[in-house]
PDB file of N, CA and C in Angstrom:
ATOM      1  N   UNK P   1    -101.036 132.296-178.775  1.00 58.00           N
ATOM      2  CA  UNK P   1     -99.667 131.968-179.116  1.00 58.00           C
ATOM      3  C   UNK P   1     -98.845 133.253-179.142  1.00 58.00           C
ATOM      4  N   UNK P   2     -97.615 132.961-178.320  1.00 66.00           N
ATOM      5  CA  UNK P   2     -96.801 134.609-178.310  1.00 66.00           C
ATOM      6  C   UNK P   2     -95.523 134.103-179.374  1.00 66.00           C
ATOM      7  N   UNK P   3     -95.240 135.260-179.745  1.00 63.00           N
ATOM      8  CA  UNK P   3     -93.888 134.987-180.696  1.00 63.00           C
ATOM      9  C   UNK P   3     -93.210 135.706-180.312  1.00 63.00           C
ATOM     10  N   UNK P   4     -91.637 135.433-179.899  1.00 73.00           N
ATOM     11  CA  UNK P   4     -90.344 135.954-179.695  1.00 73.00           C
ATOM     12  C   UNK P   4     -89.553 136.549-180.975  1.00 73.00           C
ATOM     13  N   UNK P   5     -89.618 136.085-181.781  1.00 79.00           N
ATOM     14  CA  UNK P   5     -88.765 136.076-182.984  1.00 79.00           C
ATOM     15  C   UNK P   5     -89.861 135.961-184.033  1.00 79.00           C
ATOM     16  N   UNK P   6     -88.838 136.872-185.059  1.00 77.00           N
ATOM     17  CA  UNK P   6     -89.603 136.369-186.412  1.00 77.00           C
ATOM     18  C   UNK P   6     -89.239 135.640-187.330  1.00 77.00           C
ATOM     19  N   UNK P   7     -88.218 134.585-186.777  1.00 80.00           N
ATOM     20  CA  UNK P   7     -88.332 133.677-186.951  1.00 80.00           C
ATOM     21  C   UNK P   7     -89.262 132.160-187.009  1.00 80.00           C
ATOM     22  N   UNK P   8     -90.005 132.785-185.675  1.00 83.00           N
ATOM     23  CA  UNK P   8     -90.813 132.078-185.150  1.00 83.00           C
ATOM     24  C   UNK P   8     -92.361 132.257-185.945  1.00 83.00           C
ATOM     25  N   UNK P   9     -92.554 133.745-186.116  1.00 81.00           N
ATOM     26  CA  UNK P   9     -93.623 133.917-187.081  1.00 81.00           C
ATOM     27  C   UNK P   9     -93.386 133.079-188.717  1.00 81.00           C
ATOM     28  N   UNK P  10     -92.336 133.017-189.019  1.00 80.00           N
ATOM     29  CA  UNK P  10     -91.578 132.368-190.285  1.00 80.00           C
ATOM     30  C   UNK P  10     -92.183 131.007-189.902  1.00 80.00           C
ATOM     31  N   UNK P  11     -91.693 130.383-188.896  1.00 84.00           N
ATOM     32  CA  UNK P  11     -91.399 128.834-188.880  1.00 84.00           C
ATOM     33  C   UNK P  11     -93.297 128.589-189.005  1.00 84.00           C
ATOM     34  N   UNK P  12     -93.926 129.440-188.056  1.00 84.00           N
ATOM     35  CA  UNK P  12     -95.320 129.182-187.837  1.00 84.00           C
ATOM     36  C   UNK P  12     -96.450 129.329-189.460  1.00 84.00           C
ATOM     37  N   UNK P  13     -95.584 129.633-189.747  1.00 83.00           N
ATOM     38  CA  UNK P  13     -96.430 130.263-191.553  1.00 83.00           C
ATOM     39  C   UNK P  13     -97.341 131.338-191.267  1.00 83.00           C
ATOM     40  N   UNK P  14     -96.848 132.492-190.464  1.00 83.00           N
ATOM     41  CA  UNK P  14     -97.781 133.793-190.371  1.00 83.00           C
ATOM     42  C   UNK P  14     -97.685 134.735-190.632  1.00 83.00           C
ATOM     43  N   UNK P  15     -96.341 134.895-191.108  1.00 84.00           N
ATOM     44  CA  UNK P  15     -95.711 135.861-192.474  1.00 84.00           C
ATOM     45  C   UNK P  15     -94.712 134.753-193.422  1.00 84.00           C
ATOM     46  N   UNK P  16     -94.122 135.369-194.583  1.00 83.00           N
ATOM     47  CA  UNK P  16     -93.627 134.890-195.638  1.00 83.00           C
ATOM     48  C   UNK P  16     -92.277 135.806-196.017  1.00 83.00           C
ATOM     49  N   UNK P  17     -91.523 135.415-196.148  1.00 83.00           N
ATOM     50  CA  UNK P  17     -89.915 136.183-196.680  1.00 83.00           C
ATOM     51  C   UNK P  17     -90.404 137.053-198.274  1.00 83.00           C
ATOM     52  N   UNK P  18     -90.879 137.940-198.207  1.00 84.00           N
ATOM     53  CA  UNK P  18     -90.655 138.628-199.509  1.00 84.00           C
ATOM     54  C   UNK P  18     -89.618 138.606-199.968  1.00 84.00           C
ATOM     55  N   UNK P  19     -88.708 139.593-199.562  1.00 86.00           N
ATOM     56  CA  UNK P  19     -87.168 140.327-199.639  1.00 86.00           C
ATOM     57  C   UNK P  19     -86.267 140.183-198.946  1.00 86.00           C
ATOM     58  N   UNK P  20     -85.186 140.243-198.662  1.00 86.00           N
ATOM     59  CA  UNK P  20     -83.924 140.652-197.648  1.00 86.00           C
ATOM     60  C   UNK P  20     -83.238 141.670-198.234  1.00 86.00           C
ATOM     61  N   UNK P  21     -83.186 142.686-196.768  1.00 87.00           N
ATOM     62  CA  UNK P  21     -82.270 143.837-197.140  1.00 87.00           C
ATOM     63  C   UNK P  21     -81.476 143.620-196.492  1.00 87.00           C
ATOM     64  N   UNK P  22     -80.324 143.691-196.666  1.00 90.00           N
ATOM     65  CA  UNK P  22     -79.261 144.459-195.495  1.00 90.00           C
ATOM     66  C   UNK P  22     -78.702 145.661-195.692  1.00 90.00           C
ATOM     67  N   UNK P  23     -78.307 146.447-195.414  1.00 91.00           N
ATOM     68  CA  UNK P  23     -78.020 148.200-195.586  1.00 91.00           C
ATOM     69  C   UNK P  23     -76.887 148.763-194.579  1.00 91.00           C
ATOM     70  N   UNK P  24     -76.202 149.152-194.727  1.00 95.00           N
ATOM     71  CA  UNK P  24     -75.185 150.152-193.485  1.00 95.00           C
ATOM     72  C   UNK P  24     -75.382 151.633-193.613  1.00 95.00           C
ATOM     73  N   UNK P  25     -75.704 152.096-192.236  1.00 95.00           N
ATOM     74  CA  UNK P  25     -75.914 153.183-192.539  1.00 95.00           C
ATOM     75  C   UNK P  25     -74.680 154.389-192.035  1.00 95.00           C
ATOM     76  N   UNK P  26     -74.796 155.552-193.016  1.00 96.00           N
ATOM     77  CA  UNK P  26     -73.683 156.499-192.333  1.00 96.00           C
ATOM     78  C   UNK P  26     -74.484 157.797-192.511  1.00 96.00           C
ATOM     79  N   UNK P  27     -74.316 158.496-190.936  1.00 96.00           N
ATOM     80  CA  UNK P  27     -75.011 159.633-190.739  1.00 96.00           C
ATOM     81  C   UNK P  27     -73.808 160.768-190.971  1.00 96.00           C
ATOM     82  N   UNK P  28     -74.537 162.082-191.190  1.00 95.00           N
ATOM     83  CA  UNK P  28     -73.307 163.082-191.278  1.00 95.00           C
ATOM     84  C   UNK P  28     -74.103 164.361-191.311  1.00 95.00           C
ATOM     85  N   UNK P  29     -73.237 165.086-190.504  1.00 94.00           N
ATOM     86  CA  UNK P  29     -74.208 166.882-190.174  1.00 94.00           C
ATOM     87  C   UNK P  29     -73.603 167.654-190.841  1.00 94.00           C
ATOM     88  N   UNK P  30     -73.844 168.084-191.648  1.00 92.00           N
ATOM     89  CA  UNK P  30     -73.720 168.863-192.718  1.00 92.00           C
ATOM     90  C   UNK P  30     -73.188 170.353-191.780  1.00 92.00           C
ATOM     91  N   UNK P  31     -72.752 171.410-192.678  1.00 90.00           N
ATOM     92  CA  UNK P  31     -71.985 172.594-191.764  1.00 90.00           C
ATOM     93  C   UNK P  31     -73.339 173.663-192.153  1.00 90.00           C
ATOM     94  N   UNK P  32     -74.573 173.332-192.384  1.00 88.00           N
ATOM     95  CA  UNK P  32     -75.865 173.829-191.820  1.00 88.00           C
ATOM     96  C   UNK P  32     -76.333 173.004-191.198  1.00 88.00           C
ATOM     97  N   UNK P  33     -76.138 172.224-190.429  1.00 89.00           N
ATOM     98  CA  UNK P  33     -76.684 171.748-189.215  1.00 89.00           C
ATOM     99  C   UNK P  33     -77.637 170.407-189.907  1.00 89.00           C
ATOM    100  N   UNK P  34     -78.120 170.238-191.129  1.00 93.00           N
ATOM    101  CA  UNK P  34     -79.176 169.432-191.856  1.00 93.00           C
ATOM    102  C   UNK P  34     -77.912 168.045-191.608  1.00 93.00           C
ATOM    103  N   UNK P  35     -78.896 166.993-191.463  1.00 93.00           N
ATOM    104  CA  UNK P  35     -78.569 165.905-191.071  1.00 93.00           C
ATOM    105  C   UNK P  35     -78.615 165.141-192.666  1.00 93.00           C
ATOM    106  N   UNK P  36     -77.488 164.074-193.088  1.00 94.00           N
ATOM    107  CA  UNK P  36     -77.747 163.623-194.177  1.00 94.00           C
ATOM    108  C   UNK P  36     -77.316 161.938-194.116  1.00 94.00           C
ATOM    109  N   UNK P  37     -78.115 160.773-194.293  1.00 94.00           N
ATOM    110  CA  UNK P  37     -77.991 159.809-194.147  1.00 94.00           C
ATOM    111  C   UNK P  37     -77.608 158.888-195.273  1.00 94.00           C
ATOM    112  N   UNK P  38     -76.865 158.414-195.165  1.00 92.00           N
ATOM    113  CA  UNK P  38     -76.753 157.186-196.493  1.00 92.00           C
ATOM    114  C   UNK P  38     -76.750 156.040-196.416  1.00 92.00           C
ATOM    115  N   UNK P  39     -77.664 154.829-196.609  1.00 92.00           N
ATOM    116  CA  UNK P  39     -77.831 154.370-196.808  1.00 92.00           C
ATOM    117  C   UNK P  39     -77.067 153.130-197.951  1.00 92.00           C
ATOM    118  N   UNK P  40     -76.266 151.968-197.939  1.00 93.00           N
ATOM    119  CA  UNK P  40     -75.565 150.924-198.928  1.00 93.00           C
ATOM    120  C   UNK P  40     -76.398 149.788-198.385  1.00 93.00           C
ATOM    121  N   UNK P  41     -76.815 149.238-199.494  1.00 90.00           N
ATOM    122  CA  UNK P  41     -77.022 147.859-199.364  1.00 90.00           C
ATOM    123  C   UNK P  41     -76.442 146.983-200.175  1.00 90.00           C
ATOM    124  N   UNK P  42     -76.422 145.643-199.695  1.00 87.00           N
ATOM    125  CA  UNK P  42     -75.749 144.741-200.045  1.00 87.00           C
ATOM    126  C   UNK P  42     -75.211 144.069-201.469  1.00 87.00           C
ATOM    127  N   UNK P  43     -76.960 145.177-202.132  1.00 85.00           N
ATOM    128  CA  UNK P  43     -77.002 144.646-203.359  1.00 85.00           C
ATOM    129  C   UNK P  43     -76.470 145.978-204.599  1.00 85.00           C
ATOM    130  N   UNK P  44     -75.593 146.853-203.316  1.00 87.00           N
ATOM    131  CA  UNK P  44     -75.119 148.028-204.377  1.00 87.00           C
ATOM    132  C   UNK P  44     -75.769 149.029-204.520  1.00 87.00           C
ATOM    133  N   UNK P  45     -77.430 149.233-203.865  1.00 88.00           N
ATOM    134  CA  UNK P  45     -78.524 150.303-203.912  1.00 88.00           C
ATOM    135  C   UNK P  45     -77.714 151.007-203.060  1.00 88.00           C
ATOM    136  N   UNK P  46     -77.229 152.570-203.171  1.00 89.00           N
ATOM    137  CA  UNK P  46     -77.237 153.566-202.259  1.00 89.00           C
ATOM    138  C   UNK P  46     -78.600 154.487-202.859  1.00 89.00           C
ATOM    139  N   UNK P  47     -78.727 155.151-201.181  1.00 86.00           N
ATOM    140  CA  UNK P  47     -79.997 156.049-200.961  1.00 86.00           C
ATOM    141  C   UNK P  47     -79.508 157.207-199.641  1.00 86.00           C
ATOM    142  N   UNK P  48     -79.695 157.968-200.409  1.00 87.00           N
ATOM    143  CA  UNK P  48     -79.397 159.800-199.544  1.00 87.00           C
ATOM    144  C   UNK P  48     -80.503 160.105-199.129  1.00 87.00           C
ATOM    145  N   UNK P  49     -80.730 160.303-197.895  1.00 89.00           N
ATOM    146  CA  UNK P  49     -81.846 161.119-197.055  1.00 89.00           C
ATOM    147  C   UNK P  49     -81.161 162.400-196.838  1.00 89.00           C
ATOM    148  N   UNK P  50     -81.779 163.707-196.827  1.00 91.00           N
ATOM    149  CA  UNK P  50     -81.501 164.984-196.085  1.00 91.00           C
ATOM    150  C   UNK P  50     -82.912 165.039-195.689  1.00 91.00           C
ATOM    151  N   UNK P  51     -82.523 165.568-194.134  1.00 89.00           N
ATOM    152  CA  UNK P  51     -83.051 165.783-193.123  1.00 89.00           C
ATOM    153  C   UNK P  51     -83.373 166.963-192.405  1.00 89.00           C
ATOM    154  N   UNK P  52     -83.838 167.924-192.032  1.00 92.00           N
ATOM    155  CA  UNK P  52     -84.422 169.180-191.241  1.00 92.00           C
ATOM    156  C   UNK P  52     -85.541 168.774-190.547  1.00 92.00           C
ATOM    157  N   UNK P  53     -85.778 169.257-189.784  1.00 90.00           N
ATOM    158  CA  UNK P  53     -86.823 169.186-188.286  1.00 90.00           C
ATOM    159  C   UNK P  53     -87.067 170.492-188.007  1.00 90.00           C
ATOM    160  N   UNK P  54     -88.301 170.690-188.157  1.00 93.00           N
ATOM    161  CA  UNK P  54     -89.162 171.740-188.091  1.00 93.00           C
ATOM    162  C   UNK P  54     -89.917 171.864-186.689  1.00 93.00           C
ATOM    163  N   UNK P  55     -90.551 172.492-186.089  1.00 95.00           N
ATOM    164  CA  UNK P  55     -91.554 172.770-184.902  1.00 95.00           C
ATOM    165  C   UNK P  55     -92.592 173.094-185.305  1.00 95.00           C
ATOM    166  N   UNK P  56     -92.980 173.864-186.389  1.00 96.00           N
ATOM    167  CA  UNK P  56     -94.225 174.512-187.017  1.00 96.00           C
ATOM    168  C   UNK P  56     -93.943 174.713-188.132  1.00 96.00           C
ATOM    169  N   UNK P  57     -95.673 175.059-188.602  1.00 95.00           N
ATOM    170  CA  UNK P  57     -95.556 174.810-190.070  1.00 95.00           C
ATOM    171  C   UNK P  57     -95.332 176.247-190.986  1.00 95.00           C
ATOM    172  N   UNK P  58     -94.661 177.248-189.713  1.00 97.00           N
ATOM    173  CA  UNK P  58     -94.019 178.580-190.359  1.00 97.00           C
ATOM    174  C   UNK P  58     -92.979 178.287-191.105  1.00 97.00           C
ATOM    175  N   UNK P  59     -91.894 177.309-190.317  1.00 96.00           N
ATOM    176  CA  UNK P  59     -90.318 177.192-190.209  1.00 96.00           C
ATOM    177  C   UNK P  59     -90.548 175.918-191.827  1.00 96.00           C
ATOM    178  N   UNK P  60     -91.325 175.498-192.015  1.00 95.00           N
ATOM    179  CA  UNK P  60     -90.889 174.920-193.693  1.00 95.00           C
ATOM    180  C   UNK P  60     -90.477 175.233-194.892  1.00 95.00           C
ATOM    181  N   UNK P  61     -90.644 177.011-195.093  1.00 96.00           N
ATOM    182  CA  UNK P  61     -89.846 177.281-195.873  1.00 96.00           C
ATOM    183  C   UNK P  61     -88.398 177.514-196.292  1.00 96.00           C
ATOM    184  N   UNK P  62     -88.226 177.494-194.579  1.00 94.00           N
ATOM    185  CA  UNK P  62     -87.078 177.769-194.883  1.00 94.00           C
ATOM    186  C   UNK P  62     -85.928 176.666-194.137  1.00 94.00           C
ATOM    187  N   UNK P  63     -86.910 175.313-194.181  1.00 93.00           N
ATOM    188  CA  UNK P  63     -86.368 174.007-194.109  1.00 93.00           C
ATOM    189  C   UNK P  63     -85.799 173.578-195.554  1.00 93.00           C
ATOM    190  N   UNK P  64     -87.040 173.909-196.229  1.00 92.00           N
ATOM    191  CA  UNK P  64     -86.932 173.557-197.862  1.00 92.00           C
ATOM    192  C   UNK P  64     -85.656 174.250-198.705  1.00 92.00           C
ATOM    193  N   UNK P  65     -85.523 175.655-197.887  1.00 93.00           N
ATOM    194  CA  UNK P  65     -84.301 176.476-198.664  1.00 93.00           C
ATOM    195  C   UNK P  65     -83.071 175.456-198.096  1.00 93.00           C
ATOM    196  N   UNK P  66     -82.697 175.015-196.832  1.00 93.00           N
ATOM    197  CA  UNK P  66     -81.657 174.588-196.506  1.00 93.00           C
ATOM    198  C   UNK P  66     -81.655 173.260-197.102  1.00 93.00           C
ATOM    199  N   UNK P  67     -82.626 172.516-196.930  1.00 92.00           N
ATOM    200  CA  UNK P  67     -82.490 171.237-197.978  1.00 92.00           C
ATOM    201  C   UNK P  67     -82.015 171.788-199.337  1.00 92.00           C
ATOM    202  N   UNK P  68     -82.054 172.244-199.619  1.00 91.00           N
ATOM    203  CA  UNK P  68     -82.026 172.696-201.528  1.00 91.00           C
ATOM    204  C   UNK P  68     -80.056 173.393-201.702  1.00 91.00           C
ATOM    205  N   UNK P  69     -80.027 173.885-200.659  1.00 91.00           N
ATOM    206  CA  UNK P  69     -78.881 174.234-200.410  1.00 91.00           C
ATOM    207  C   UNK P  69     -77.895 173.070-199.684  1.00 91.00           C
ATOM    208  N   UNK P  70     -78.495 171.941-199.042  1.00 92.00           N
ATOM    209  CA  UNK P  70     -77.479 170.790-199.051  1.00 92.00           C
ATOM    210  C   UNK P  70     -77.413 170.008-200.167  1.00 92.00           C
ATOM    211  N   UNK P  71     -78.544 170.101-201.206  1.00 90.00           N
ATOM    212  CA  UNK P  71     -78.543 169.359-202.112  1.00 90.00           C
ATOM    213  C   UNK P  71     -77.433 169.987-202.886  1.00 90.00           C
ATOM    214  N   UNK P  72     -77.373 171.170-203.392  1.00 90.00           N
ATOM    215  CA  UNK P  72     -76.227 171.852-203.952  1.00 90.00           C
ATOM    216  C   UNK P  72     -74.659 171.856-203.736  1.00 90.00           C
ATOM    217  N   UNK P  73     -74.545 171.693-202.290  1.00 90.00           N
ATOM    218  CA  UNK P  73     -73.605 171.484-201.781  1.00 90.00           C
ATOM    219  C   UNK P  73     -72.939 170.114-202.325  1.00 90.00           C
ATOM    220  N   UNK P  74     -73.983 169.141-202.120  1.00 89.00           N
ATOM    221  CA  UNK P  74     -73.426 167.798-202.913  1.00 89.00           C
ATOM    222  C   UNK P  74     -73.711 167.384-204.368  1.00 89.00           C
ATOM    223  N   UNK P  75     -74.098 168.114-204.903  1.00 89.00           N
ATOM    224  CA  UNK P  75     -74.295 168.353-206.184  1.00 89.00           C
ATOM    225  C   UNK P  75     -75.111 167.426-207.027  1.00 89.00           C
ATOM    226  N   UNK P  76     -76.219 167.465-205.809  1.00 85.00           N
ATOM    227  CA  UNK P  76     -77.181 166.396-206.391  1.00 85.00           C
ATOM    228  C   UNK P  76     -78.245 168.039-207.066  1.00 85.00           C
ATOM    229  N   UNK P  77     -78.560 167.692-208.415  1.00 81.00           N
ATOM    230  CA  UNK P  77     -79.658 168.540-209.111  1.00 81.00           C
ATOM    231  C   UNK P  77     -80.791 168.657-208.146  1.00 81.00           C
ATOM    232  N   UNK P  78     -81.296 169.945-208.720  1.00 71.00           N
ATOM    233  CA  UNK P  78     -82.410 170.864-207.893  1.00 71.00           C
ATOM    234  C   UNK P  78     -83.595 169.984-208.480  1.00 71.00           C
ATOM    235  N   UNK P  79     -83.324 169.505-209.396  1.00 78.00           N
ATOM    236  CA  UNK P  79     -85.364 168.580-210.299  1.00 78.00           C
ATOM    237  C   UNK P  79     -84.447 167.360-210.338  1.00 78.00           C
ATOM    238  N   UNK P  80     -84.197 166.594-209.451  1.00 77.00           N
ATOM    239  CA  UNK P  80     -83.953 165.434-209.486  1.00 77.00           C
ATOM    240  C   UNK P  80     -84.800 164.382-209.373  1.00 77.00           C
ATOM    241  N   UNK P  81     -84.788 163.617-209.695  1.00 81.00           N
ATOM    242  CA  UNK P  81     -86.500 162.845-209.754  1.00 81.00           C
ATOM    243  C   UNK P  81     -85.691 161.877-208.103  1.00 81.00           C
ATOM    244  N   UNK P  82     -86.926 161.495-207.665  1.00 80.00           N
ATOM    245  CA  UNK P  82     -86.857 160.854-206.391  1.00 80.00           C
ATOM    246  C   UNK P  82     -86.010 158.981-206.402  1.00 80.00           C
ATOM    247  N   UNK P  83     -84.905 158.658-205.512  1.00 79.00           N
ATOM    248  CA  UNK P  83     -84.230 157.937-206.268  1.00 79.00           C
ATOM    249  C   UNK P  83     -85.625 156.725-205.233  1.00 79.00           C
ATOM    250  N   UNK P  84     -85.360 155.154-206.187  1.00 84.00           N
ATOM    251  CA  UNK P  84     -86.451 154.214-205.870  1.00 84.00           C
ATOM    252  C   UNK P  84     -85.529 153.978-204.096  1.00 84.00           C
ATOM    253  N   UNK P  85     -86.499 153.915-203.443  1.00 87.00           N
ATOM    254  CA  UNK P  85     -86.237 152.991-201.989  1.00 87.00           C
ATOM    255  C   UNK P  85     -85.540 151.738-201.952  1.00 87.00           C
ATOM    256  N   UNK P  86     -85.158 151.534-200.882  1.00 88.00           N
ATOM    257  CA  UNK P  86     -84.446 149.929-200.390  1.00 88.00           C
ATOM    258  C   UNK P  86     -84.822 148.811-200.954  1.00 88.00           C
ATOM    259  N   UNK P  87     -85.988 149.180-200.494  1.00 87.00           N
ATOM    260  CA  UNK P  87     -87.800 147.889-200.361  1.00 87.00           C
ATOM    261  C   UNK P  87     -87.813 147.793-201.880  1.00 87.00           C
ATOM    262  N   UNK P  88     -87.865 149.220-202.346  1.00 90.00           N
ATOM    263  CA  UNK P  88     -87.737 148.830-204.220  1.00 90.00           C
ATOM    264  C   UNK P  88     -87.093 148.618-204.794  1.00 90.00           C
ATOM    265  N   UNK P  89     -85.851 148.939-204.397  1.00 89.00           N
ATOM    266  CA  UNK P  89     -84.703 148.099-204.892  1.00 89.00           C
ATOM    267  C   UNK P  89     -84.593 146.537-204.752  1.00 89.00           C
ATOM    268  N   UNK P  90     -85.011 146.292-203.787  1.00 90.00           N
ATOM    269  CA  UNK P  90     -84.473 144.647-203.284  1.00 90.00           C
ATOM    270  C   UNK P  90     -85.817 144.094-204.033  1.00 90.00           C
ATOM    271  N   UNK P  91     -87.224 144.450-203.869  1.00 92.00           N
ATOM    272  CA  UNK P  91     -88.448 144.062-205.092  1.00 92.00           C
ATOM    273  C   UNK P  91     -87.769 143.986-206.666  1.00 92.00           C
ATOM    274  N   UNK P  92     -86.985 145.032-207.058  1.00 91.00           N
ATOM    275  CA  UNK P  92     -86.754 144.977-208.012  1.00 91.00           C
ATOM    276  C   UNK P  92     -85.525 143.962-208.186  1.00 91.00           C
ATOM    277  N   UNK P  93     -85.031 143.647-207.745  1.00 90.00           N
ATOM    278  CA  UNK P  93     -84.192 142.765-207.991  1.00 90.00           C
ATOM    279  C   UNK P  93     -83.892 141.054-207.883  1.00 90.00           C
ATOM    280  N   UNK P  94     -84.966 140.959-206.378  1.00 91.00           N
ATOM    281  CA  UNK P  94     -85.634 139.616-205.979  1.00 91.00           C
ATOM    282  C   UNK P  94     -86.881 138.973-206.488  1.00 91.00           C
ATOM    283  N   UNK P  95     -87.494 140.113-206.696  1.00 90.00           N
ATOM    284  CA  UNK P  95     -89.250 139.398-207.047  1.00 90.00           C
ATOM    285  C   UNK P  95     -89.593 140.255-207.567  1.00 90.00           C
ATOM    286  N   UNK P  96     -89.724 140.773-209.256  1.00 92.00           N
ATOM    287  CA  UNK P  96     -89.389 141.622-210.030  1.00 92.00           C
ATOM    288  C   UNK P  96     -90.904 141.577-210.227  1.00 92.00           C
ATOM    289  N   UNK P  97     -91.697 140.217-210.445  1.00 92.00           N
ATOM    290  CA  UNK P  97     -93.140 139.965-210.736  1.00 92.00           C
ATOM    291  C   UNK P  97     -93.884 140.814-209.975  1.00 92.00           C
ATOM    292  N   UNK P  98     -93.448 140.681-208.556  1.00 90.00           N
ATOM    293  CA  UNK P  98     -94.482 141.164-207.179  1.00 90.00           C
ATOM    294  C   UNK P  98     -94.109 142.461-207.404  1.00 90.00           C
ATOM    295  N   UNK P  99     -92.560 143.103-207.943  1.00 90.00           N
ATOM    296  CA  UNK P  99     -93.212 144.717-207.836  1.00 90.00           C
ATOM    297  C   UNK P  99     -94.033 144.985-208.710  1.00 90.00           C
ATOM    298  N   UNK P 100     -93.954 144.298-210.048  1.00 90.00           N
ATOM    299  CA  UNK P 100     -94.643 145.102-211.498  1.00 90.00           C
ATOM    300  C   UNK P 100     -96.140 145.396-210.908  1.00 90.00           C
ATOM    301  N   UNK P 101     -96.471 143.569-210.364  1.00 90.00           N
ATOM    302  CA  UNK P 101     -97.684 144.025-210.006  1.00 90.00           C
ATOM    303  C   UNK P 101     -98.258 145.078-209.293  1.00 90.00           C
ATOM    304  N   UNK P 102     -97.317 145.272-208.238  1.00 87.00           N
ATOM    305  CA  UNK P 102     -98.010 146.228-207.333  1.00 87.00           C
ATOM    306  C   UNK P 102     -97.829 147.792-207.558  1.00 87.00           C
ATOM    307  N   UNK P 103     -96.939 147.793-208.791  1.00 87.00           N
ATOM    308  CA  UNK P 103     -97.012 148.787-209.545  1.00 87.00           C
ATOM    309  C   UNK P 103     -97.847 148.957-210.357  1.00 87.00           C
ATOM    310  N   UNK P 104     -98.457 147.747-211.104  1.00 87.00           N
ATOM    311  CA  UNK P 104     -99.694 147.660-211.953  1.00 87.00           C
ATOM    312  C   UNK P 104    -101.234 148.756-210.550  1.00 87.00           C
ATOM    313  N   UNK P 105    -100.888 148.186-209.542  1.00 84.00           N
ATOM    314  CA  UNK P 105    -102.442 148.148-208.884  1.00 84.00           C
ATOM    315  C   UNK P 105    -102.562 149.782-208.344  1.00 84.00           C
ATOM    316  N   UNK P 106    -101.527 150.159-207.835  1.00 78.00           N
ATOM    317  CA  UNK P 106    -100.918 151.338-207.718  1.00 78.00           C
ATOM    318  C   UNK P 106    -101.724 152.410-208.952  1.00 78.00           C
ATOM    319  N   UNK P 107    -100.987 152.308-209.831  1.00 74.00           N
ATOM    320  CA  UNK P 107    -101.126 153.202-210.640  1.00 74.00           C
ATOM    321  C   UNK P 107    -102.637 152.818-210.747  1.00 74.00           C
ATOM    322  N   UNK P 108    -103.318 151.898-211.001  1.00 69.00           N
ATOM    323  CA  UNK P 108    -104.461 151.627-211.520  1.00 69.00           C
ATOM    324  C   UNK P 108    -105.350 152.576-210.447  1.00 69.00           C
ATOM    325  N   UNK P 109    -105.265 152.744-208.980  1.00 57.00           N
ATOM    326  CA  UNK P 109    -106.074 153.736-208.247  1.00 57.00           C
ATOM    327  C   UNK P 109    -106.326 154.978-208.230  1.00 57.00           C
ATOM    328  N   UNK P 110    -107.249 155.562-208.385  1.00 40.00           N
ATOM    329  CA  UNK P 110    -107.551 157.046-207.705  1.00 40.00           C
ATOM    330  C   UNK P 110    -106.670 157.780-206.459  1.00 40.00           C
ATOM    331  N   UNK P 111    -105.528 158.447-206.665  1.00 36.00           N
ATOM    332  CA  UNK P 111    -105.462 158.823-205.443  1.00 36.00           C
ATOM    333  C   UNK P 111    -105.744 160.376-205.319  1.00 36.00           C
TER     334      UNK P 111
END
């Protein structure tokens, strides 16, 4: 059986609707060249990516300085704790049960 759509996987019962996101995104190049993305979704979650692209694993330090220096620029704090994702946002807000759990199982592992 081929599927076109996933819709079609839907209609067939071979995946299941967890979540719906929808999101708009707006890109923007910063005047160091670092790429910074933002992310809105529907449900009011914004999420900031900064971005650098490296070639080797010499050039990361001083990926990390320019990240740290766009972060400043927008005056997001240097120990900022990591903001939750899309996926966790829309878990957290749609099916609050299914994240705890999988936050329960999560934490419960060795990593």
């Amino acid at each position: 059986m081929k599927f076109s759509e996933v819709t079609d996987l839907t209609s067939a019962g071979v995946i299941t609707v967890l979540v719906r996101v929808a999101s708009t995104r707006d890109t923007y190049r910063m005047p160091n060249g670092l790429i910074v993305d933002i992310d809105c979704t529907d449900e009011g979650h914004v999420v900031a990516e900064i971005e650098d692209v490296v070639s080797c694993e010499e050039e990361v330090p001083s990926a990390r300085a320019r990240v740290d220096e766009t972060c400043q620029l927008l005056g997001i704090p240097h120990d900022a704790p990591p903001a939750p994702g899309k996926m966790e946002n829309a878990l957290h807000m749609q099916c609050p049960e299914l994240l705890q759990s999988l936050r329960k199982k999560r934490h419960g592992r060795t990593l």
